[in-house]
mmCIF file of C-alpha atoms in Angstrom:
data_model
loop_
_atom_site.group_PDB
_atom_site.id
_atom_site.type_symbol
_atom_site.label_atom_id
_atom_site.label_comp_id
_atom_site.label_asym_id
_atom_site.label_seq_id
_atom_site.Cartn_x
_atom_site.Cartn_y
_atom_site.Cartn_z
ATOM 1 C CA UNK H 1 90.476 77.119 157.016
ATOM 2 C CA UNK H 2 88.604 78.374 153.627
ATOM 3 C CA UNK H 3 90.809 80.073 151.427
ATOM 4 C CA UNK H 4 87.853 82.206 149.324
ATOM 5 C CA UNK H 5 90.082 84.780 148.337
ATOM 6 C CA UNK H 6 93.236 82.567 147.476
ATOM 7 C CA UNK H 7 90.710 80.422 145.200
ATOM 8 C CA UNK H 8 89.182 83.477 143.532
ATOM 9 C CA UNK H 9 92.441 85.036 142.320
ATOM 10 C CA UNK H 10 93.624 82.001 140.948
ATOM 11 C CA UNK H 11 90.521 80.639 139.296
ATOM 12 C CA UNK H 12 90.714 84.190 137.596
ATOM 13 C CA UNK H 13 94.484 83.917 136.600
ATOM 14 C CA UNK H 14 94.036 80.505 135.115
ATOM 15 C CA UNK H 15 91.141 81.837 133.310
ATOM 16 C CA UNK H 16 91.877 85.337 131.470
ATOM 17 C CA UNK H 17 94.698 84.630 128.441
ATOM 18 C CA UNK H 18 97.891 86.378 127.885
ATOM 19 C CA UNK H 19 96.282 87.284 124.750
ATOM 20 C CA UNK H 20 93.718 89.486 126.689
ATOM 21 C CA UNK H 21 96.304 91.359 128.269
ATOM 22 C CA UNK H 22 98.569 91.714 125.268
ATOM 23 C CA UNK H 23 101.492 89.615 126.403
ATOM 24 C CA UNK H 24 103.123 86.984 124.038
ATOM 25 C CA UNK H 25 101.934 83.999 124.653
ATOM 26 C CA UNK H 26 105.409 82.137 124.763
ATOM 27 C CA UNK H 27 106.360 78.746 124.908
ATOM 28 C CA UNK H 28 104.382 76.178 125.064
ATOM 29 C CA UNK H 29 102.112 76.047 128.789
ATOM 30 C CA UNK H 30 101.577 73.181 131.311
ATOM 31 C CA UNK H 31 98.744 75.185 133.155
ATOM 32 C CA UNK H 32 95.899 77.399 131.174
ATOM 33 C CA UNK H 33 96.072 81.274 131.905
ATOM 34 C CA UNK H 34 98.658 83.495 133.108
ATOM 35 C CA UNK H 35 101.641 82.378 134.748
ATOM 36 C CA UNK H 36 102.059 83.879 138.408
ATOM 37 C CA UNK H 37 105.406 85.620 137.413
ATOM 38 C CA UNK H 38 103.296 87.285 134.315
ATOM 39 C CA UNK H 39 100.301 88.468 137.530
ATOM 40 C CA UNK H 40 103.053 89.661 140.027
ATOM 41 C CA UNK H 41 104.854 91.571 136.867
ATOM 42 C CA UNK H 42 101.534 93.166 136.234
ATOM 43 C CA UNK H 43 100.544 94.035 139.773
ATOM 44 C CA UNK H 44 103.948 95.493 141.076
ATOM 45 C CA UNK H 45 104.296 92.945 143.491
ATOM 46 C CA UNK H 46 106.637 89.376 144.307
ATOM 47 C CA UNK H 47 105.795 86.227 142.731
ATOM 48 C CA UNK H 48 106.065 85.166 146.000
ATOM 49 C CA UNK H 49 103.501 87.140 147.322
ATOM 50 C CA UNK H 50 101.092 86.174 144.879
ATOM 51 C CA UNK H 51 102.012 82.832 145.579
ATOM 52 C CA UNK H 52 101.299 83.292 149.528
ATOM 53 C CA UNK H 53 97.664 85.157 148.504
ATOM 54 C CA UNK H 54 96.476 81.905 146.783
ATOM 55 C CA UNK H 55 97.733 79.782 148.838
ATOM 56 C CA UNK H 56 96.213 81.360 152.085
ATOM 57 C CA UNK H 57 98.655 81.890 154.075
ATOM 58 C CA UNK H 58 98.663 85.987 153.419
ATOM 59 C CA UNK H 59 95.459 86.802 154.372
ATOM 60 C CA UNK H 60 94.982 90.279 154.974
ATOM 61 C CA UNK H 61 96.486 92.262 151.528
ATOM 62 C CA UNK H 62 95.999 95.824 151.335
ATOM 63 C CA UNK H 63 93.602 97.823 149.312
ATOM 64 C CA UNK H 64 96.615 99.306 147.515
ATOM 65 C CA UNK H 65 97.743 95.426 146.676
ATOM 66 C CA UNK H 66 93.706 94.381 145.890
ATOM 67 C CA UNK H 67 93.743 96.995 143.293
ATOM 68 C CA UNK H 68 96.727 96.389 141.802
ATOM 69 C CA UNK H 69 95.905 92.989 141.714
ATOM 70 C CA UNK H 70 92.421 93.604 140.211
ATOM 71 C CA UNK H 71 93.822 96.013 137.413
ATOM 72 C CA UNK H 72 96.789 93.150 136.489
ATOM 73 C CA UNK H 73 93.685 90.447 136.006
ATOM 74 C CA UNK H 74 91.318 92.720 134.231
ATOM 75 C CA UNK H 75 88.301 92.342 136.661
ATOM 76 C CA UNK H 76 85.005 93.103 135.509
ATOM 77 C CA UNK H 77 83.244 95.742 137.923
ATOM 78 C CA UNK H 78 81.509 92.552 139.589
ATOM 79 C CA UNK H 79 84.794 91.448 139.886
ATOM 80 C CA UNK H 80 86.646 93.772 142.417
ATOM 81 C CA UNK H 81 83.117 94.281 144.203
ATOM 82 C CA UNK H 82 83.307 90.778 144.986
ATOM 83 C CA UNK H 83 87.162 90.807 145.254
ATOM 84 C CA UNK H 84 86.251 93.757 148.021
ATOM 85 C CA UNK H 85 84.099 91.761 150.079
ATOM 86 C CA UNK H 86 86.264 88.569 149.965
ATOM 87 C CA UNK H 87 89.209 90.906 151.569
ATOM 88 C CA UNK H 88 86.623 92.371 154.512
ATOM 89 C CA UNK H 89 85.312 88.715 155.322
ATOM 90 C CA UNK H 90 89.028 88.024 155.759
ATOM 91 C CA UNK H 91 89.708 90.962 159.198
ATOM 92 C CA UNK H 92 89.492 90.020 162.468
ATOM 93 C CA UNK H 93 86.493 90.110 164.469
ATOM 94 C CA UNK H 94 84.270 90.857 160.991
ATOM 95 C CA UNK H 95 80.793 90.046 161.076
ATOM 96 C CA UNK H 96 78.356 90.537 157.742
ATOM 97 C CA UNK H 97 75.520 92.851 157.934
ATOM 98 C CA UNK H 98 75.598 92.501 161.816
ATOM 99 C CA UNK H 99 75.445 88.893 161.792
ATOM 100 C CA UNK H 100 71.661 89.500 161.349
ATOM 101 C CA UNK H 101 69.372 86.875 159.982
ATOM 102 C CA UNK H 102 68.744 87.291 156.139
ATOM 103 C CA UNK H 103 66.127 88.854 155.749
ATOM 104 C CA UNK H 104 62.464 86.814 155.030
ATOM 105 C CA UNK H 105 60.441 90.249 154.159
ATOM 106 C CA UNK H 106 59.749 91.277 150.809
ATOM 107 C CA UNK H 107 58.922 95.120 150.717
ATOM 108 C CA UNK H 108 55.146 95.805 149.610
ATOM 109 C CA UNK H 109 56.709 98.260 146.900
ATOM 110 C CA UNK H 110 58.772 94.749 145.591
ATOM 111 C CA UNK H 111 55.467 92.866 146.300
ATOM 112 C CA UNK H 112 54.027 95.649 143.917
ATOM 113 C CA UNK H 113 56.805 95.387 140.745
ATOM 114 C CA UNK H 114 55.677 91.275 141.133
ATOM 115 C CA UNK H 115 52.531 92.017 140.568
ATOM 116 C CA UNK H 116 52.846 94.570 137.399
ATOM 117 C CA UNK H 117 55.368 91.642 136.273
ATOM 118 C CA UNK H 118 52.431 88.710 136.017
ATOM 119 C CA UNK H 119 52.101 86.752 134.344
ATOM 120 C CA UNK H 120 55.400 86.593 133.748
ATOM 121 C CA UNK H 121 57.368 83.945 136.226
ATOM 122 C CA UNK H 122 59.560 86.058 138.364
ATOM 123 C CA UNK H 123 60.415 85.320 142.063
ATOM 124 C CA UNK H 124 62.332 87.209 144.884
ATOM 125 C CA UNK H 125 65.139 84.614 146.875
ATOM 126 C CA UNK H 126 67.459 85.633 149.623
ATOM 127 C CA UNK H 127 71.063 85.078 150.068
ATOM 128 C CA UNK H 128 70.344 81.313 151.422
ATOM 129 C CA UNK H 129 68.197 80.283 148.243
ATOM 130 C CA UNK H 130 64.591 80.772 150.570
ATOM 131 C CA UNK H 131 62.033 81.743 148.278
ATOM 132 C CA UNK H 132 60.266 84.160 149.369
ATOM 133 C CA UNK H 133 57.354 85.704 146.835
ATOM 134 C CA UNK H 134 56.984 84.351 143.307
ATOM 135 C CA UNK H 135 54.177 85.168 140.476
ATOM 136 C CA UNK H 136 51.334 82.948 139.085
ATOM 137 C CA UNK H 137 53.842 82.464 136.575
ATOM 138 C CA UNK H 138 56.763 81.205 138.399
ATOM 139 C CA UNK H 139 53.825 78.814 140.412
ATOM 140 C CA UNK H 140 52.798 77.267 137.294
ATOM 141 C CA UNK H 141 56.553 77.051 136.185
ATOM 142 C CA UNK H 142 58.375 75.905 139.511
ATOM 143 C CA UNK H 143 55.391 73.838 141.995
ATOM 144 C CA UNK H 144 54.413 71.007 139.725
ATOM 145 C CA UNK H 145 58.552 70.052 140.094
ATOM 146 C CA UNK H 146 58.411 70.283 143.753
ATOM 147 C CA UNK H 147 60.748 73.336 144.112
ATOM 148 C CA UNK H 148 58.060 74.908 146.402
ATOM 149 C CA UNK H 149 57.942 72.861 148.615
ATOM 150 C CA UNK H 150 59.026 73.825 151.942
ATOM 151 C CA UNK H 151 58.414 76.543 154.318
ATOM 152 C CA UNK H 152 59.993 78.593 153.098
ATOM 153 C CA UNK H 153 60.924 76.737 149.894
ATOM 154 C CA UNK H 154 64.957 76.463 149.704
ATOM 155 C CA UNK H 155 66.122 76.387 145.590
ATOM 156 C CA UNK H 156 69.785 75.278 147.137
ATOM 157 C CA UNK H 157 68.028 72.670 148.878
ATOM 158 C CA UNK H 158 66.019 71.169 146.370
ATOM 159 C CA UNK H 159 68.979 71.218 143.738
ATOM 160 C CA UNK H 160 70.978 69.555 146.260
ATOM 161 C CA UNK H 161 68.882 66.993 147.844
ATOM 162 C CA UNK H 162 65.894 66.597 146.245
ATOM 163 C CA UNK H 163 66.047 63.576 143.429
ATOM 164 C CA UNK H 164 63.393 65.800 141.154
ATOM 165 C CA UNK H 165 65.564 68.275 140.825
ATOM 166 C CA UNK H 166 68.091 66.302 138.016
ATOM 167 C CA UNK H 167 64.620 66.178 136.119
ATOM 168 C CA UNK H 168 63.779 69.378 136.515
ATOM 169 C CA UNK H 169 67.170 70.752 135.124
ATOM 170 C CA UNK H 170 68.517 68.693 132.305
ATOM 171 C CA UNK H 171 71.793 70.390 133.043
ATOM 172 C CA UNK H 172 71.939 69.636 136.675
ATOM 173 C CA UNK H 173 75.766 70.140 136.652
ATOM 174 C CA UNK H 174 75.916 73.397 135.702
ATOM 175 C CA UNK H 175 72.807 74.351 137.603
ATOM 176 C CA UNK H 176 74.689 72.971 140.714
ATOM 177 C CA UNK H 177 77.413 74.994 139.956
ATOM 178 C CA UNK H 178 75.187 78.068 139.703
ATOM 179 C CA UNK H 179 73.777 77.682 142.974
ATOM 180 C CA UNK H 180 77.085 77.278 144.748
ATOM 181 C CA UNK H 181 78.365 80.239 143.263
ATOM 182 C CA UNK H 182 75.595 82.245 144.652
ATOM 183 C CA UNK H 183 76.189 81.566 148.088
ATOM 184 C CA UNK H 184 79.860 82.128 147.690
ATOM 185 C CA UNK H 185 79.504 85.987 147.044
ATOM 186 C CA UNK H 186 81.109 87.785 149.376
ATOM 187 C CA UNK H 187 82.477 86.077 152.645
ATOM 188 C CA UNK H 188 80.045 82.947 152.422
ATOM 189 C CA UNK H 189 81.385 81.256 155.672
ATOM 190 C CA UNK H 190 82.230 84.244 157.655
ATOM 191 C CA UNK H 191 78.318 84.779 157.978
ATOM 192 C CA UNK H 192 77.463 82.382 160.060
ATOM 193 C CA UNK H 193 74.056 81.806 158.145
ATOM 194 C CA UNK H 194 75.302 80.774 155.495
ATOM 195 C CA UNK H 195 78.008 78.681 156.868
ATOM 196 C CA UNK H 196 74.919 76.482 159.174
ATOM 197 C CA UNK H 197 73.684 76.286 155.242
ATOM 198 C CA UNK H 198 76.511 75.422 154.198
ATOM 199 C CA UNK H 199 77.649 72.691 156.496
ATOM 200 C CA UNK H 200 73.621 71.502 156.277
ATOM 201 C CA UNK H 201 74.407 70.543 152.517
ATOM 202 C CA UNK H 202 77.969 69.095 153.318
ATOM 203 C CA UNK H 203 76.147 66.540 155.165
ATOM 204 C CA UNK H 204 73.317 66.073 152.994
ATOM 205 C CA UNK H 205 74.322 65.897 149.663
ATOM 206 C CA UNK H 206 77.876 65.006 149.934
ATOM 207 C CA UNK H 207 80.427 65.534 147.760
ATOM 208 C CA UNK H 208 78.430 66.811 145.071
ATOM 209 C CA UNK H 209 78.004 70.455 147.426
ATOM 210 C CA UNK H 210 80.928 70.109 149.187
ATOM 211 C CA UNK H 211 83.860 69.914 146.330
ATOM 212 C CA UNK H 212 81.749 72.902 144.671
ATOM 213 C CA UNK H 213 82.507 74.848 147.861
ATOM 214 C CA UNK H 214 86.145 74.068 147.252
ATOM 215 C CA UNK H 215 86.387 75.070 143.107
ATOM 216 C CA UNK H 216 84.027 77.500 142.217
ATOM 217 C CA UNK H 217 85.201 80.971 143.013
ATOM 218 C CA UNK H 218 81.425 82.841 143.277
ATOM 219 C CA UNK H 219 80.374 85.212 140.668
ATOM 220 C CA UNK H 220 77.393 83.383 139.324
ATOM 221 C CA UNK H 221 76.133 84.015 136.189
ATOM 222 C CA UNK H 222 73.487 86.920 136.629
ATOM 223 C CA UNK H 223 71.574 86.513 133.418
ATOM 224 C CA UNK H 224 71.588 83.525 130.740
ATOM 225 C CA UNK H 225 69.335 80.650 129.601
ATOM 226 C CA UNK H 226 68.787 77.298 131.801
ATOM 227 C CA UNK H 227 66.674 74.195 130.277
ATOM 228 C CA UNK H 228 63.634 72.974 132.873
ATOM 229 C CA UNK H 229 61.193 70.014 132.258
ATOM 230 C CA UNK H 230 57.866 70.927 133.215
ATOM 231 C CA UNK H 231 55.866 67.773 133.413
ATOM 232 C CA UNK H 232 53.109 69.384 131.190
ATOM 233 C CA UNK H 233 55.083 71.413 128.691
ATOM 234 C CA UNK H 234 57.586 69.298 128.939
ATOM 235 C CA UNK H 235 61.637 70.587 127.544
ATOM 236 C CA UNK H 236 61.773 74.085 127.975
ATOM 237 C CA UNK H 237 64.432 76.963 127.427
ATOM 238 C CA UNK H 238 63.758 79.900 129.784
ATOM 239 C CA UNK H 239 66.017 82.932 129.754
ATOM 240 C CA UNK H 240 66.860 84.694 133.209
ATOM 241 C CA UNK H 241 67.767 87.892 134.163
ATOM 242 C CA UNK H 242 68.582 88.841 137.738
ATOM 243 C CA UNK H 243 68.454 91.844 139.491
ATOM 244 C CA UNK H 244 69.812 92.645 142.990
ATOM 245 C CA UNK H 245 67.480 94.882 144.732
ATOM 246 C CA UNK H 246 68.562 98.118 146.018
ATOM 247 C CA UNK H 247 68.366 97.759 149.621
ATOM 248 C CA UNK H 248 70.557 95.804 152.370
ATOM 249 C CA UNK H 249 68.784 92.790 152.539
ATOM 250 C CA UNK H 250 70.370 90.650 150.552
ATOM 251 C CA UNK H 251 67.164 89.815 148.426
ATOM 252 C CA UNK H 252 67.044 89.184 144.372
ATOM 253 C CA UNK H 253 64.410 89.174 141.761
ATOM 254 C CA UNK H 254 65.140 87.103 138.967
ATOM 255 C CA UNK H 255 62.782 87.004 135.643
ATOM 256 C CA UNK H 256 62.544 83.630 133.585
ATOM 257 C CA UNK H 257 61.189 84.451 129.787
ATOM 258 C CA UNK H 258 61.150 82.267 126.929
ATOM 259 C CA UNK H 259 64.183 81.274 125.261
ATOM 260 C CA UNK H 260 62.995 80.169 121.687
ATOM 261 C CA UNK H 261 59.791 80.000 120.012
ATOM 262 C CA UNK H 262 59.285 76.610 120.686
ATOM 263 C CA UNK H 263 59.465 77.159 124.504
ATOM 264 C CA UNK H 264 56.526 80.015 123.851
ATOM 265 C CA UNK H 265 54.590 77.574 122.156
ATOM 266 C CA UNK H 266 54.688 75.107 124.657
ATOM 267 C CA UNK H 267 54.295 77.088 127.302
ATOM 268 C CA UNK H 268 51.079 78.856 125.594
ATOM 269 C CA UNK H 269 49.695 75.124 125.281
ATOM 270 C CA UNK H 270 49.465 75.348 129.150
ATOM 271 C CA UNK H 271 49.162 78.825 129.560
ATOM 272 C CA UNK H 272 47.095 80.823 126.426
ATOM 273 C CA UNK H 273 48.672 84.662 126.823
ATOM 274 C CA UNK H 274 51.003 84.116 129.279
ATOM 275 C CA UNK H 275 54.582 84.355 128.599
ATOM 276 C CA UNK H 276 56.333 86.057 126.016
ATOM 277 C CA UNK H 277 59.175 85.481 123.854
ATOM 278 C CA UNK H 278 62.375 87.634 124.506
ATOM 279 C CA UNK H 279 63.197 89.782 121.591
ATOM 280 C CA UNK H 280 66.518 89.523 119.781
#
C-alpha cells in the first residue's frame, strides 16, 4: 500500500536542519535533518507515533496532530496544503473531485490570457501532463523535439518514454524528478486517473518512474530555470513560472522566458522579436 503521507513527513524531517528551528545541533548525526525524538518534542506528540505516521501504519492522524506536526517542521503554506490533501486521500471511501475525468477544456477566457501572452511560449497542462493549448511560442519551442506529439500530447509521457526527451533536457534527472512530483500532489493514487497513469509508466519506463513514485514526496518546484536543446537554437536556458488556475479543474499555465542573454540571442536568431529576457 502507498505510504504518501509517511514519505512526505519524513522527506521533510530529513530535510529542514536543527539550525532552522533553533535547536543545538548536538553530537555528531548518522542521518541528515531532525531526529524523530527532536519532531515528536516539537509537535506534542510520542516518538512513537511519529514513528507509526512514516511508517504507514497510522494512517488517519487528526487535524489537531497535522497541524502540530506542520508547525514542528516549519511547512511552507504549499506545504500543509499539500500535507491537507495527503491526510483526505488517506479516509475511507474518498474519491478526488468526484472521481471525474481531468478535465481536457481550456476556458475561452484562459484561451484569451494565451493569446495576450504570444509570443511568448506558455502552455496550459492538466493534472496527468496532457497538453492541452500552447502559444506560437511554446510550438516553435516544444514540436521540433517531439513533445507534441500525441493526441493529446502527454509531457509525463514523453519524459518517460520517449528517447528525445534526454536530448531535449540536458538535465533529464532532475526534469524526471519534476514531473513525478507533479503528479504526486495531493492523493496521486487515490484518483484513479492518475493511478491508470501511473501504473501506465510503471510498465513503460521501468524503474526510472517507478522508484520516483517511491522517493519524491510531491511539491514540485513551481517556478525556476530548466536547460532545453532546440535543434535550431540549440542550448537554451528558459525560466518558468507556473500558475495554478483558479478554478477546479486541475489545469496549469506555465510561462517559459529567457534565462540569460545568450538564450535571447539565440532564440531571436530563430525568432526576430519574439521572446524576451526576464529582468533581474
Amino acid at each position: 500500500m502507498d505510504n504518501e503521507l509517511g514519505l512526505f513527513l519524513r522527506s521533510r524531517r530529513e530535510t529542514i536542519t536543527p539550525a532552522e528551528l533553533g535547536l543545538p545541533a548536538g553530537d555528531r548525526r548518522r542521518t541528515p535533518g531532525l531526529r524523530r525524538a527532536e519532531v515528536a518534542a516539537l509537535a506534542g506528540v510520542s516518538v512513537e507515533y511519529v514513528t507509526r505516521l512514516e511508517q504507514g501504519k497510522d494512517r488517519h492522524p487528526s487535524a489537531a496532530v497535522l497541524g502540530a506536526l506542520a508547525g514542528a517542521l516549519h511547512l511552507s503554506p504549499s506545504e500543509r496544503v499539500h500535507l491537507h490533501r495527503l491526510s483526505k486521500g488517506l479516509e475511507p471511501g474518498f474519491t478526488c473531485r468526484g472521481d471525474a475525468a481531468p478535465a481536457r477544456e481550456v476556458r475561452d477566457s484562459v484561451r484569451a490570457v494565451l493569446v495576450r501572452l504570444e509570443p511568448t511560449a506558455a502552455v496550459v497542462t492538466n493534472q496527468l501532463g496532457d497538453l492541452l493549448a500552447w502559444t506560437s511560442g511554446y510550438q516553435w519551442l516544444a514540436a521540433s523535439a517531439g513533445i507534441l506529439d500525441g493526441d493529446p500530447p502527454n509531457l509525463n509521457r514523453y519524459v518517460f518514454t520517449d528517447r528525445r526527451a534526454r536530448t531535449t533536457f540536458p538535465d533529464w534527472e532532475l526534469a524526471a524528478d519534476q514531473r513525478v512530483a507533479e503528479l504526486k500532489q495531493g492523493p496521486f493514487r487515490a484518483d484513479r486517473h492518475l493511478a491508470a497513469l501511473a501504473d501506465e509508466l510503471t510498465v513503460t519506463a521501468g524503474d526510472a518512474f517507478e522508484r520516483r513514485t517511491r522517493e519524491i514526496p510531491g511539491l514540485p518546484a513551481p517556478h525556476g530555470i530548466q536547460r532545453w536543446t532546440h535543434p535550431e537554437a540549440g542550448d537554451l536556458r528558459m525560466a518558468f513560472e507556473t500558475l495554478d488556475l483558479p478554478a477546479d479543474d486541475g489545469q496549469r499555465l506555465v510561462v517559459h522566458l529567457p534565462a540569460d542573454t545568450t538564450t535571447e540571442n539565440a532564440i531571436a536568431t530563430q525568432r526576430p522579436n519574439s521572446l524576451r529576457l526576464v529582468a533581474g
